[in-house]
Amino acid sequence: MTLTPEAPALGTSKAQLFDYRQAANPVRRGLTEPIPEGRWGPELHGQGPTAILPLDLSSELGCQGPATSPALSANFVRILAGEAISAGANATSSLFYVWRGAGHCLQPAIPPAREFRQNWSQGDLFVLPAGGAAVLEASEESVLYWVHDAPLLSHLGVRADRPRFEATHYPGEWLRRELAALAADPGAARSNRLSLLLANSDLPASRTVTHTLWAMYGLVPAGAVQPPHRHQSVALDLVIDCAPGCATLSGPDLNPDGTIRNPVRMEWEPGAAFVTPPGHWHSHVNESGRDALLLPIQDAGLHTYLRSLDIRFSSGLAG
């Protein structure tokens, strides 16, 4: 029996067929939009009232927002001294990095998750599982960088109702001390990145900060030009500190000599954030006279679980 548009059988009214050549790669303009290279300067959070400031590319991505990538939403949270704000989302993972300021976080207990109370100060990072909204109270004017995976759950049409890890705090003083020790290690001199990967003992297989998120606390030394690498996870990068002359070069292709062909140059500023699209080769360069710090957040925890991360390096240097 041949089904016709005039008399569709029950359940087939929305059924379609495409020639393989028309549908095998739908990531293109006007269909499944490619991920753009967005950038937001520190002026976004430099002044104004207490507020959550989404880095929203949902209109460019053609997805429900706010979203900075198909799976992740990045936000700045600005809190005036003595004020508090609720930061909640339908998310399995929320990561907060304290770019400046000090205060206190409370995530109330919603069984089976336990209550989480934590003082925070500049340079601290903490991750929260599915549960109640976090209440962030500032003892001094503060700016936090908040990344969560609510866009992924929105796409799947599901609710986050079970914690997959315990809320975890990474003190800034500890991160700075361990990164300095790594930079002083002669054996690290030829690594592709001088960086610490944040992990959680609840997630031994992926070695990631949550089961969906990946976080790197990275140093780009003065005068460094990192060899390019690429991966299938998106990177939502926060510039922690730098001097003029630091940038990320990004592009889909390499030249025969291993450099990036016709790269987009994303200039750094302290407190700026930008997107490195998945699959793009990228290289961080520091043409200034002092070291720079960068915090990329990725959905690489998810890609590691799916075995789709596909990280590659343009040279033989160790990863």
PDB file of C-alpha atoms in Angstrom:
ATOM      1  CA  MET A   1       0.000   0.000   0.000  1.00  0.00           C
ATOM      2  CA  THR A   2       1.353   3.429  -0.922  1.00  0.00           C
ATOM      3  CA  LEU A   3       0.731   6.221   1.570  1.00  0.00           C
ATOM      4  CA  THR A   4      -0.302   9.530   0.021  1.00  0.00           C
ATOM      5  CA  PRO A   5      -0.436  13.057   1.485  1.00  0.00           C
ATOM      6  CA  GLU A   6      -4.196  13.073   0.858  1.00  0.00           C
ATOM      7  CA  ALA A   7      -4.876   9.988   3.006  1.00  0.00           C
ATOM      8  CA  PRO A   8      -2.071   9.484   5.532  1.00  0.00           C
ATOM      9  CA  ALA A   9      -2.251   6.442   7.771  1.00  0.00           C
ATOM     10  CA  LEU A  10      -2.404   6.953  11.508  1.00  0.00           C
ATOM     11  CA  GLY A  11       1.035   7.932  12.852  1.00  0.00           C
ATOM     12  CA  THR A  12       2.602   8.746   9.481  1.00  0.00           C
ATOM     13  CA  SER A  13       1.398  12.307   8.927  1.00  0.00           C
ATOM     14  CA  LYS A  14       4.800  13.717   9.914  1.00  0.00           C
ATOM     15  CA  ALA A  15       6.961  10.983   8.465  1.00  0.00           C
ATOM     16  CA  GLN A  16       9.584  12.117   5.939  1.00  0.00           C
ATOM     17  CA  LEU A  17      12.315  10.584   3.810  1.00  0.00           C
ATOM     18  CA  PHE A  18      15.475  12.297   2.545  1.00  0.00           C
ATOM     19  CA  ASP A  19      18.104  11.309   0.071  1.00  0.00           C
ATOM     20  CA  TYR A  20      21.201  10.566   2.167  1.00  0.00           C
ATOM     21  CA  ARG A  21      23.104  13.301   0.342  1.00  0.00           C
ATOM     22  CA  GLN A  22      20.574  15.913   1.505  1.00  0.00           C
ATOM     23  CA  ALA A  23      20.568  14.991   5.187  1.00  0.00           C
ATOM     24  CA  ALA A  24      23.820  13.267   6.148  1.00  0.00           C
ATOM     25  CA  ASN A  25      25.390  16.514   7.396  1.00  0.00           C
ATOM     26  CA  PRO A  26      22.657  18.960   8.433  1.00  0.00           C
ATOM     27  CA  VAL A  27      25.068  21.277  10.300  1.00  0.00           C
ATOM     28  CA  ARG A  28      24.937  24.228   7.924  1.00  0.00           C
ATOM     29  CA  ARG A  29      23.494  27.726   7.706  1.00  0.00           C
ATOM     30  CA  GLY A  30      19.721  27.765   7.712  1.00  0.00           C
ATOM     31  CA  LEU A  31      19.352  24.240   9.102  1.00  0.00           C
ATOM     32  CA  THR A  32      21.345  23.180  12.174  1.00  0.00           C
ATOM     33  CA  GLU A  33      23.310  26.372  12.729  1.00  0.00           C
ATOM     34  CA  PRO A  34      27.065  26.059  13.387  1.00  0.00           C
ATOM     35  CA  ILE A  35      28.281  27.315  16.770  1.00  0.00           C
ATOM     36  CA  PRO A  36      29.480  30.937  16.444  1.00  0.00           C
ATOM     37  CA  GLU A  37      32.606  32.462  18.004  1.00  0.00           C
ATOM     38  CA  GLY A  38      30.890  34.802  20.446  1.00  0.00           C
ATOM     39  CA  ARG A  39      32.771  37.229  22.703  1.00  0.00           C
ATOM     40  CA  TRP A  40      31.711  39.376  25.677  1.00  0.00           C
ATOM     41  CA  GLY A  41      33.953  42.043  27.205  1.00  0.00           C
ATOM     42  CA  PRO A  42      34.337  42.862  30.914  1.00  0.00           C
ATOM     43  CA  GLU A  43      32.164  45.967  30.481  1.00  0.00           C
ATOM     44  CA  LEU A  44      29.159  43.604  30.562  1.00  0.00           C
ATOM     45  CA  HIS A  45      29.611  43.005  34.297  1.00  0.00           C
ATOM     46  CA  GLY A  46      31.659  46.048  35.283  1.00  0.00           C
ATOM     47  CA  GLN A  47      28.754  48.033  36.695  1.00  0.00           C
ATOM     48  CA  GLY A  48      25.041  47.881  37.341  1.00  0.00           C
ATOM     49  CA  PRO A  49      22.666  46.243  39.803  1.00  0.00           C
ATOM     50  CA  THR A  50      22.747  42.730  41.179  1.00  0.00           C
ATOM     51  CA  ALA A  51      21.794  40.518  38.224  1.00  0.00           C
ATOM     52  CA  ILE A  52      22.410  37.343  36.251  1.00  0.00           C
ATOM     53  CA  LEU A  53      23.825  38.320  32.835  1.00  0.00           C
ATOM     54  CA  PRO A  54      23.430  35.470  30.291  1.00  0.00           C
ATOM     55  CA  LEU A  55      25.932  35.079  27.453  1.00  0.00           C
ATOM     56  CA  ASP A  56      23.099  34.153  25.135  1.00  0.00           C
ATOM     57  CA  LEU A  57      23.594  32.881  21.573  1.00  0.00           C
ATOM     58  CA  SER A  58      20.297  30.995  21.386  1.00  0.00           C
ATOM     59  CA  SER A  59      18.943  33.081  18.483  1.00  0.00           C
ATOM     60  CA  GLU A  60      22.074  32.340  16.437  1.00  0.00           C
ATOM     61  CA  LEU A  61      21.911  28.648  17.397  1.00  0.00           C
ATOM     62  CA  GLY A  62      18.184  28.325  16.761  1.00  0.00           C
ATOM     63  CA  CYS A  63      17.550  26.785  20.175  1.00  0.00           C
ATOM     64  CA  GLN A  64      15.645  27.623  23.337  1.00  0.00           C
ATOM     65  CA  GLY A  65      17.590  30.080  25.465  1.00  0.00           C
ATOM     66  CA  PRO A  66      19.421  31.318  27.241  1.00  0.00           C
ATOM     67  CA  ALA A  67      22.176  29.160  25.751  1.00  0.00           C
ATOM     68  CA  THR A  68      25.813  29.811  24.865  1.00  0.00           C
ATOM     69  CA  SER A  69      26.168  26.456  23.108  1.00  0.00           C
ATOM     70  CA  PRO A  70      23.653  23.697  22.326  1.00  0.00           C
ATOM     71  CA  ALA A  71      24.414  22.035  25.687  1.00  0.00           C
ATOM     72  CA  LEU A  72      25.687  24.812  27.962  1.00  0.00           C
ATOM     73  CA  SER A  73      24.729  28.227  29.267  1.00  0.00           C
ATOM     74  CA  ALA A  74      27.406  30.648  30.490  1.00  0.00           C
ATOM     75  CA  ASN A  75      26.507  33.655  32.613  1.00  0.00           C
ATOM     76  CA  PHE A  76      28.104  36.393  34.646  1.00  0.00           C
ATOM     77  CA  VAL A  77      26.542  36.866  38.068  1.00  0.00           C
ATOM     78  CA  ARG A  78      27.041  40.370  39.430  1.00  0.00           C
ATOM     79  CA  ILE A  79      26.223  40.887  43.130  1.00  0.00           C
ATOM     80  CA  LEU A  80      26.488  44.152  45.018  1.00  0.00           C
ATOM     81  CA  ALA A  81      27.931  44.131  48.537  1.00  0.00           C
ATOM     82  CA  GLY A  82      25.364  43.059  51.108  1.00  0.00           C
ATOM     83  CA  GLU A  83      22.961  41.694  48.503  1.00  0.00           C
ATOM     84  CA  ALA A  84      22.022  38.159  47.460  1.00  0.00           C
ATOM     85  CA  ILE A  85      20.688  36.469  44.336  1.00  0.00           C
ATOM     86  CA  SER A  86      19.200  33.064  43.563  1.00  0.00           C
ATOM     87  CA  ALA A  87      21.021  31.153  40.799  1.00  0.00           C
ATOM     88  CA  GLY A  88      19.042  28.114  39.753  1.00  0.00           C
ATOM     89  CA  ALA A  89      18.396  26.146  36.565  1.00  0.00           C
ATOM     90  CA  ASN A  90      17.083  22.778  35.443  1.00  0.00           C
ATOM     91  CA  ALA A  91      20.630  21.468  35.256  1.00  0.00           C
ATOM     92  CA  THR A  92      22.631  18.433  36.361  1.00  0.00           C
ATOM     93  CA  SER A  93      25.800  20.511  36.839  1.00  0.00           C
ATOM     94  CA  SER A  94      26.489  24.124  37.790  1.00  0.00           C
ATOM     95  CA  LEU A  95      30.009  25.528  37.952  1.00  0.00           C
ATOM     96  CA  PHE A  96      30.808  28.860  39.618  1.00  0.00           C
ATOM     97  CA  TYR A  97      34.170  30.641  39.392  1.00  0.00           C
ATOM     98  CA  VAL A  98      34.702  33.724  41.543  1.00  0.00           C
ATOM     99  CA  TRP A  99      36.351  36.257  39.266  1.00  0.00           C
ATOM    100  CA  ARG A 100      36.313  38.855  42.005  1.00  0.00           C
ATOM    101  CA  GLY A 101      34.720  39.474  45.363  1.00  0.00           C
ATOM    102  CA  ALA A 102      33.795  37.394  48.389  1.00  0.00           C
ATOM    103  CA  GLY A 103      30.657  35.942  49.872  1.00  0.00           C
ATOM    104  CA  HIS A 104      28.723  32.830  50.794  1.00  0.00           C
ATOM    105  CA  CYS A 105      26.836  30.125  48.878  1.00  0.00           C
ATOM    106  CA  LEU A 106      23.917  28.075  50.180  1.00  0.00           C
ATOM    107  CA  GLN A 107      22.316  25.248  48.212  1.00  0.00           C
ATOM    108  CA  PRO A 108      19.493  23.874  50.367  1.00  0.00           C
ATOM    109  CA  ALA A 109      19.117  20.168  50.972  1.00  0.00           C
ATOM    110  CA  ILE A 110      16.701  18.447  48.586  1.00  0.00           C
ATOM    111  CA  PRO A 111      17.078  14.693  49.261  1.00  0.00           C
ATOM    112  CA  PRO A 112      19.083  12.832  48.266  1.00  0.00           C
ATOM    113  CA  ALA A 113      21.353  15.910  47.877  1.00  0.00           C
ATOM    114  CA  ARG A 114      22.716  17.357  51.112  1.00  0.00           C
ATOM    115  CA  GLU A 115      22.828  21.018  52.051  1.00  0.00           C
ATOM    116  CA  PHE A 116      25.900  22.848  50.791  1.00  0.00           C
ATOM    117  CA  ARG A 117      27.237  25.893  52.645  1.00  0.00           C
ATOM    118  CA  GLN A 118      30.478  27.476  51.479  1.00  0.00           C
ATOM    119  CA  ASN A 119      32.280  30.780  51.896  1.00  0.00           C
ATOM    120  CA  TRP A 120      33.987  31.886  48.703  1.00  0.00           C
ATOM    121  CA  SER A 121      36.576  34.471  47.724  1.00  0.00           C
ATOM    122  CA  GLN A 122      38.399  35.592  44.598  1.00  0.00           C
ATOM    123  CA  GLY A 123      39.775  32.671  42.590  1.00  0.00           C
ATOM    124  CA  ASP A 124      37.614  29.996  44.211  1.00  0.00           C
ATOM    125  CA  LEU A 125      35.647  27.535  42.088  1.00  0.00           C
ATOM    126  CA  PHE A 126      32.774  25.300  43.172  1.00  0.00           C
ATOM    127  CA  VAL A 127      30.404  22.905  41.437  1.00  0.00           C
ATOM    128  CA  LEU A 128      26.847  22.043  42.457  1.00  0.00           C
ATOM    129  CA  PRO A 129      24.761  19.030  41.396  1.00  0.00           C
ATOM    130  CA  ALA A 130      21.064  18.891  40.559  1.00  0.00           C
ATOM    131  CA  GLY A 131      19.038  20.290  43.443  1.00  0.00           C
ATOM    132  CA  GLY A 132      17.738  23.547  44.795  1.00  0.00           C
ATOM    133  CA  ALA A 133      18.754  26.939  43.459  1.00  0.00           C
ATOM    134  CA  ALA A 134      21.967  28.315  44.954  1.00  0.00           C
ATOM    135  CA  VAL A 135      21.641  31.489  46.990  1.00  0.00           C
ATOM    136  CA  LEU A 136      24.743  33.650  46.491  1.00  0.00           C
ATOM    137  CA  GLU A 137      25.270  36.395  49.059  1.00  0.00           C
ATOM    138  CA  ALA A 138      28.125  38.887  48.588  1.00  0.00           C
ATOM    139  CA  SER A 139      30.066  40.438  51.457  1.00  0.00           C
ATOM    140  CA  GLU A 140      31.771  42.680  48.887  1.00  0.00           C
ATOM    141  CA  GLU A 141      30.924  43.549  45.300  1.00  0.00           C
ATOM    142  CA  SER A 142      31.386  40.315  43.349  1.00  0.00           C
ATOM    143  CA  VAL A 143      31.367  38.839  39.865  1.00  0.00           C
ATOM    144  CA  LEU A 144      31.070  35.085  39.343  1.00  0.00           C
ATOM    145  CA  TYR A 145      31.224  33.099  36.092  1.00  0.00           C
ATOM    146  CA  TRP A 146      28.419  30.505  36.073  1.00  0.00           C
ATOM    147  CA  VAL A 147      28.199  27.662  33.543  1.00  0.00           C
ATOM    148  CA  HIS A 148      25.478  24.988  33.619  1.00  0.00           C
ATOM    149  CA  ASP A 149      24.026  22.327  31.326  1.00  0.00           C
ATOM    150  CA  ALA A 150      20.343  23.340  31.291  1.00  0.00           C
ATOM    151  CA  PRO A 151      20.261  23.759  27.467  1.00  0.00           C
ATOM    152  CA  LEU A 152      21.139  20.065  27.098  1.00  0.00           C
ATOM    153  CA  LEU A 153      18.259  19.040  29.364  1.00  0.00           C
ATOM    154  CA  SER A 154      15.908  21.411  27.547  1.00  0.00           C
ATOM    155  CA  HIS A 155      16.764  19.720  24.254  1.00  0.00           C
ATOM    156  CA  LEU A 156      16.194  16.263  25.753  1.00  0.00           C
ATOM    157  CA  GLY A 157      12.931  17.316  27.417  1.00  0.00           C
ATOM    158  CA  VAL A 158      13.916  16.013  30.850  1.00  0.00           C
ATOM    159  CA  ARG A 159      14.190  17.245  34.437  1.00  0.00           C
ATOM    160  CA  ALA A 160      17.289  16.956  36.622  1.00  0.00           C
ATOM    161  CA  ASP A 161      15.998  15.162  39.710  1.00  0.00           C
ATOM    162  CA  ARG A 162      18.993  13.179  40.994  1.00  0.00           C
ATOM    163  CA  PRO A 163      22.489  14.412  41.965  1.00  0.00           C
ATOM    164  CA  ARG A 164      25.347  12.616  40.223  1.00  0.00           C
ATOM    165  CA  PHE A 165      28.153  14.010  42.403  1.00  0.00           C
ATOM    166  CA  GLU A 166      28.572  15.900  45.650  1.00  0.00           C
ATOM    167  CA  ALA A 167      28.931  19.672  45.718  1.00  0.00           C
ATOM    168  CA  THR A 168      32.658  20.376  45.674  1.00  0.00           C
ATOM    169  CA  HIS A 169      34.826  23.424  46.444  1.00  0.00           C
ATOM    170  CA  TYR A 170      38.239  24.143  44.847  1.00  0.00           C
ATOM    171  CA  PRO A 171      39.941  26.910  46.869  1.00  0.00           C
ATOM    172  CA  GLY A 172      41.661  29.566  44.773  1.00  0.00           C
ATOM    173  CA  GLU A 173      44.777  29.539  46.946  1.00  0.00           C
ATOM    174  CA  TRP A 174      45.167  25.792  46.305  1.00  0.00           C
ATOM    175  CA  LEU A 175      44.680  26.206  42.541  1.00  0.00           C
ATOM    176  CA  ARG A 176      47.262  29.016  42.361  1.00  0.00           C
ATOM    177  CA  ARG A 177      49.810  27.094  44.431  1.00  0.00           C
ATOM    178  CA  GLU A 178      49.483  23.879  42.405  1.00  0.00           C
ATOM    179  CA  LEU A 179      49.666  25.728  39.087  1.00  0.00           C
ATOM    180  CA  ALA A 180      52.851  27.504  40.222  1.00  0.00           C
ATOM    181  CA  ALA A 181      54.361  24.140  41.155  1.00  0.00           C
ATOM    182  CA  LEU A 182      53.452  22.717  37.750  1.00  0.00           C
ATOM    183  CA  ALA A 183      54.996  25.712  35.952  1.00  0.00           C
ATOM    184  CA  ALA A 184      58.229  25.212  37.935  1.00  0.00           C
ATOM    185  CA  ASP A 185      58.471  21.522  36.971  1.00  0.00           C
ATOM    186  CA  PRO A 186      61.085  21.135  34.170  1.00  0.00           C
ATOM    187  CA  GLY A 187      59.209  18.120  32.865  1.00  0.00           C
ATOM    188  CA  ALA A 188      56.183  20.272  32.014  1.00  0.00           C
ATOM    189  CA  ALA A 189      58.126  22.605  29.715  1.00  0.00           C
ATOM    190  CA  ARG A 190      57.221  20.688  26.535  1.00  0.00           C
ATOM    191  CA  SER A 191      53.556  20.068  27.348  1.00  0.00           C
ATOM    192  CA  ASN A 192      50.968  21.421  24.934  1.00  0.00           C
ATOM    193  CA  ARG A 193      49.278  23.121  27.901  1.00  0.00           C
ATOM    194  CA  LEU A 194      50.550  24.226  31.334  1.00  0.00           C
ATOM    195  CA  SER A 195      47.287  23.558  33.069  1.00  0.00           C
ATOM    196  CA  LEU A 196      45.446  21.826  35.880  1.00  0.00           C
ATOM    197  CA  LEU A 197      42.387  19.754  35.047  1.00  0.00           C
ATOM    198  CA  LEU A 198      39.847  19.868  37.858  1.00  0.00           C
ATOM    199  CA  ALA A 199      38.415  16.468  38.766  1.00  0.00           C
ATOM    200  CA  ASN A 200      36.048  14.876  41.260  1.00  0.00           C
ATOM    201  CA  SER A 201      36.594  11.586  43.072  1.00  0.00           C
ATOM    202  CA  ASP A 202      32.953  10.692  42.379  1.00  0.00           C
ATOM    203  CA  LEU A 203      33.909  10.519  38.678  1.00  0.00           C
ATOM    204  CA  PRO A 204      37.102   8.419  38.457  1.00  0.00           C
ATOM    205  CA  ALA A 205      36.601   7.247  34.867  1.00  0.00           C
ATOM    206  CA  SER A 206      36.258  10.654  33.200  1.00  0.00           C
ATOM    207  CA  ARG A 207      38.593  12.696  35.459  1.00  0.00           C
ATOM    208  CA  THR A 208      36.335  15.702  34.936  1.00  0.00           C
ATOM    209  CA  VAL A 209      34.898  18.294  37.301  1.00  0.00           C
ATOM    210  CA  THR A 210      31.336  16.947  36.821  1.00  0.00           C
ATOM    211  CA  HIS A 211      29.892  14.150  34.679  1.00  0.00           C
ATOM    212  CA  THR A 212      29.051  16.686  31.925  1.00  0.00           C
ATOM    213  CA  LEU A 213      31.466  19.593  32.545  1.00  0.00           C
ATOM    214  CA  TRP A 214      35.245  19.839  32.175  1.00  0.00           C
ATOM    215  CA  ALA A 215      37.313  22.676  33.629  1.00  0.00           C
ATOM    216  CA  MET A 216      40.946  23.691  33.101  1.00  0.00           C
ATOM    217  CA  TYR A 217      42.889  26.215  35.168  1.00  0.00           C
ATOM    218  CA  GLY A 218      45.546  27.227  32.676  1.00  0.00           C
ATOM    219  CA  LEU A 219      48.718  29.299  32.465  1.00  0.00           C
ATOM    220  CA  VAL A 220      49.971  30.813  29.201  1.00  0.00           C
ATOM    221  CA  PRO A 221      53.533  32.015  29.939  1.00  0.00           C
ATOM    222  CA  ALA A 222      54.837  35.324  28.680  1.00  0.00           C
ATOM    223  CA  GLY A 223      55.999  34.949  25.073  1.00  0.00           C
ATOM    224  CA  ALA A 224      54.319  31.563  24.572  1.00  0.00           C
ATOM    225  CA  VAL A 225      52.661  30.445  21.338  1.00  0.00           C
ATOM    226  CA  GLN A 226      50.881  27.159  22.026  1.00  0.00           C
ATOM    227  CA  PRO A 227      50.772  24.545  19.265  1.00  0.00           C
ATOM    228  CA  PRO A 228      47.196  24.183  18.007  1.00  0.00           C
ATOM    229  CA  HIS A 229      44.895  21.426  19.167  1.00  0.00           C
ATOM    230  CA  ARG A 230      41.213  20.602  18.675  1.00  0.00           C
ATOM    231  CA  HIS A 231      38.367  18.567  20.196  1.00  0.00           C
ATOM    232  CA  GLN A 232      34.665  17.992  19.646  1.00  0.00           C
ATOM    233  CA  SER A 233      33.596  19.699  22.887  1.00  0.00           C
ATOM    234  CA  VAL A 234      32.743  23.391  22.858  1.00  0.00           C
ATOM    235  CA  ALA A 235      34.914  25.676  25.021  1.00  0.00           C
ATOM    236  CA  LEU A 236      33.407  28.576  26.968  1.00  0.00           C
ATOM    237  CA  ASP A 237      36.535  30.469  27.966  1.00  0.00           C
ATOM    238  CA  LEU A 238      36.932  33.006  30.776  1.00  0.00           C
ATOM    239  CA  VAL A 239      40.033  35.217  30.826  1.00  0.00           C
ATOM    240  CA  ILE A 240      41.119  35.376  34.451  1.00  0.00           C
ATOM    241  CA  ASP A 241      44.105  37.677  33.994  1.00  0.00           C
ATOM    242  CA  CYS A 242      46.319  38.938  31.186  1.00  0.00           C
ATOM    243  CA  ALA A 243      48.183  41.923  29.772  1.00  0.00           C
ATOM    244  CA  PRO A 244      47.527  43.361  26.277  1.00  0.00           C
ATOM    245  CA  GLY A 245      48.872  41.090  23.554  1.00  0.00           C
ATOM    246  CA  CYS A 246      47.154  37.837  24.565  1.00  0.00           C
ATOM    247  CA  ALA A 247      44.699  36.137  22.222  1.00  0.00           C
ATOM    248  CA  THR A 248      43.255  32.863  20.992  1.00  0.00           C
ATOM    249  CA  LEU A 249      43.648  31.939  17.319  1.00  0.00           C
ATOM    250  CA  SER A 250      40.933  29.630  15.981  1.00  0.00           C
ATOM    251  CA  GLY A 251      39.903  28.055  12.693  1.00  0.00           C
ATOM    252  CA  PRO A 252      38.698  24.787  11.134  1.00  0.00           C
ATOM    253  CA  ASP A 253      41.819  24.017   9.072  1.00  0.00           C
ATOM    254  CA  LEU A 254      45.607  23.804   9.391  1.00  0.00           C
ATOM    255  CA  ASN A 255      48.340  24.940   7.018  1.00  0.00           C
ATOM    256  CA  PRO A 256      50.968  22.373   5.935  1.00  0.00           C
ATOM    257  CA  ASP A 257      53.323  23.751   8.615  1.00  0.00           C
ATOM    258  CA  GLY A 258      50.815  23.025  11.405  1.00  0.00           C
ATOM    259  CA  THR A 259      49.651  26.614  11.925  1.00  0.00           C
ATOM    260  CA  ILE A 260      45.971  27.583  11.718  1.00  0.00           C
ATOM    261  CA  ARG A 261      44.773  28.672   8.280  1.00  0.00           C
ATOM    262  CA  ASN A 262      43.126  32.133   8.204  1.00  0.00           C
ATOM    263  CA  PRO A 263      42.496  32.148  11.956  1.00  0.00           C
ATOM    264  CA  VAL A 264      39.977  34.254  13.838  1.00  0.00           C
ATOM    265  CA  ARG A 265      41.893  36.191  16.515  1.00  0.00           C
ATOM    266  CA  MET A 266      39.949  36.524  19.776  1.00  0.00           C
ATOM    267  CA  GLU A 267      41.614  39.217  21.885  1.00  0.00           C
ATOM    268  CA  TRP A 268      41.809  38.692  25.636  1.00  0.00           C
ATOM    269  CA  GLU A 269      40.918  41.115  28.408  1.00  0.00           C
ATOM    270  CA  PRO A 270      40.687  40.294  32.132  1.00  0.00           C
ATOM    271  CA  GLY A 271      37.067  39.356  32.781  1.00  0.00           C
ATOM    272  CA  ALA A 272      36.209  38.727  29.116  1.00  0.00           C
ATOM    273  CA  ALA A 273      34.581  35.511  27.893  1.00  0.00           C
ATOM    274  CA  PHE A 274      34.510  33.912  24.462  1.00  0.00           C
ATOM    275  CA  VAL A 275      33.475  30.725  22.629  1.00  0.00           C
ATOM    276  CA  THR A 276      35.788  28.313  20.818  1.00  0.00           C
ATOM    277  CA  PRO A 277      33.596  26.187  18.509  1.00  0.00           C
ATOM    278  CA  PRO A 278      33.919  22.390  18.561  1.00  0.00           C
ATOM    279  CA  GLY A 279      36.203  20.902  15.945  1.00  0.00           C
ATOM    280  CA  HIS A 280      38.157  24.140  15.470  1.00  0.00           C
ATOM    281  CA  TRP A 281      41.902  24.154  15.831  1.00  0.00           C
ATOM    282  CA  HIS A 282      42.923  26.734  18.410  1.00  0.00           C
ATOM    283  CA  SER A 283      46.086  28.153  19.889  1.00  0.00           C
ATOM    284  CA  HIS A 284      46.570  30.547  22.795  1.00  0.00           C
ATOM    285  CA  VAL A 285      49.315  33.135  22.293  1.00  0.00           C
ATOM    286  CA  ASN A 286      50.872  35.524  24.791  1.00  0.00           C
ATOM    287  CA  GLU A 287      52.753  38.379  23.151  1.00  0.00           C
ATOM    288  CA  SER A 288      52.847  40.368  26.395  1.00  0.00           C
ATOM    289  CA  GLY A 289      55.561  40.552  29.013  1.00  0.00           C
ATOM    290  CA  ARG A 290      53.778  38.652  31.781  1.00  0.00           C
ATOM    291  CA  ASP A 291      51.965  35.362  32.359  1.00  0.00           C
ATOM    292  CA  ALA A 292      48.246  35.017  31.622  1.00  0.00           C
ATOM    293  CA  LEU A 293      45.529  32.837  33.169  1.00  0.00           C
ATOM    294  CA  LEU A 294      42.574  31.265  31.362  1.00  0.00           C
ATOM    295  CA  LEU A 295      39.648  29.108  32.519  1.00  0.00           C
ATOM    296  CA  PRO A 296      37.991  27.114  29.707  1.00  0.00           C
ATOM    297  CA  ILE A 297      34.781  25.269  30.611  1.00  0.00           C
ATOM    298  CA  GLN A 298      33.663  22.544  28.198  1.00  0.00           C
ATOM    299  CA  ASP A 299      31.012  19.858  27.819  1.00  0.00           C
ATOM    300  CA  ALA A 300      33.899  17.384  27.584  1.00  0.00           C
ATOM    301  CA  GLY A 301      32.609  15.318  30.508  1.00  0.00           C
ATOM    302  CA  LEU A 302      29.636  14.391  28.323  1.00  0.00           C
ATOM    303  CA  HIS A 303      31.826  13.814  25.254  1.00  0.00           C
ATOM    304  CA  THR A 304      34.202  11.625  27.261  1.00  0.00           C
ATOM    305  CA  TYR A 305      31.273   9.441  28.324  1.00  0.00           C
ATOM    306  CA  LEU A 306      30.097   9.250  24.689  1.00  0.00           C
ATOM    307  CA  ARG A 307      33.697   8.487  23.524  1.00  0.00           C
ATOM    308  CA  SER A 308      33.349  11.346  21.034  1.00  0.00           C
ATOM    309  CA  LEU A 309      35.841  13.917  22.415  1.00  0.00           C
ATOM    310  CA  ASP A 310      38.388  13.181  19.661  1.00  0.00           C
ATOM    311  CA  ILE A 311      41.141  15.458  21.003  1.00  0.00           C
ATOM    312  CA  ARG A 312      43.991  15.957  18.537  1.00  0.00           C
ATOM    313  CA  PHE A 313      47.266  17.895  18.536  1.00  0.00           C
ATOM    314  CA  SER A 314      49.015  19.515  15.587  1.00  0.00           C
ATOM    315  CA  SER A 315      52.470  18.420  16.789  1.00  0.00           C
ATOM    316  CA  GLY A 316      54.120  15.622  18.688  1.00  0.00           C
ATOM    317  CA  LEU A 317      54.132  17.506  21.974  1.00  0.00           C
ATOM    318  CA  ALA A 318      52.594  15.742  24.959  1.00  0.00           C
ATOM    319  CA  GLY A 319      49.007  16.615  25.785  1.00  0.00           C
TER     320      GLY A 319
END
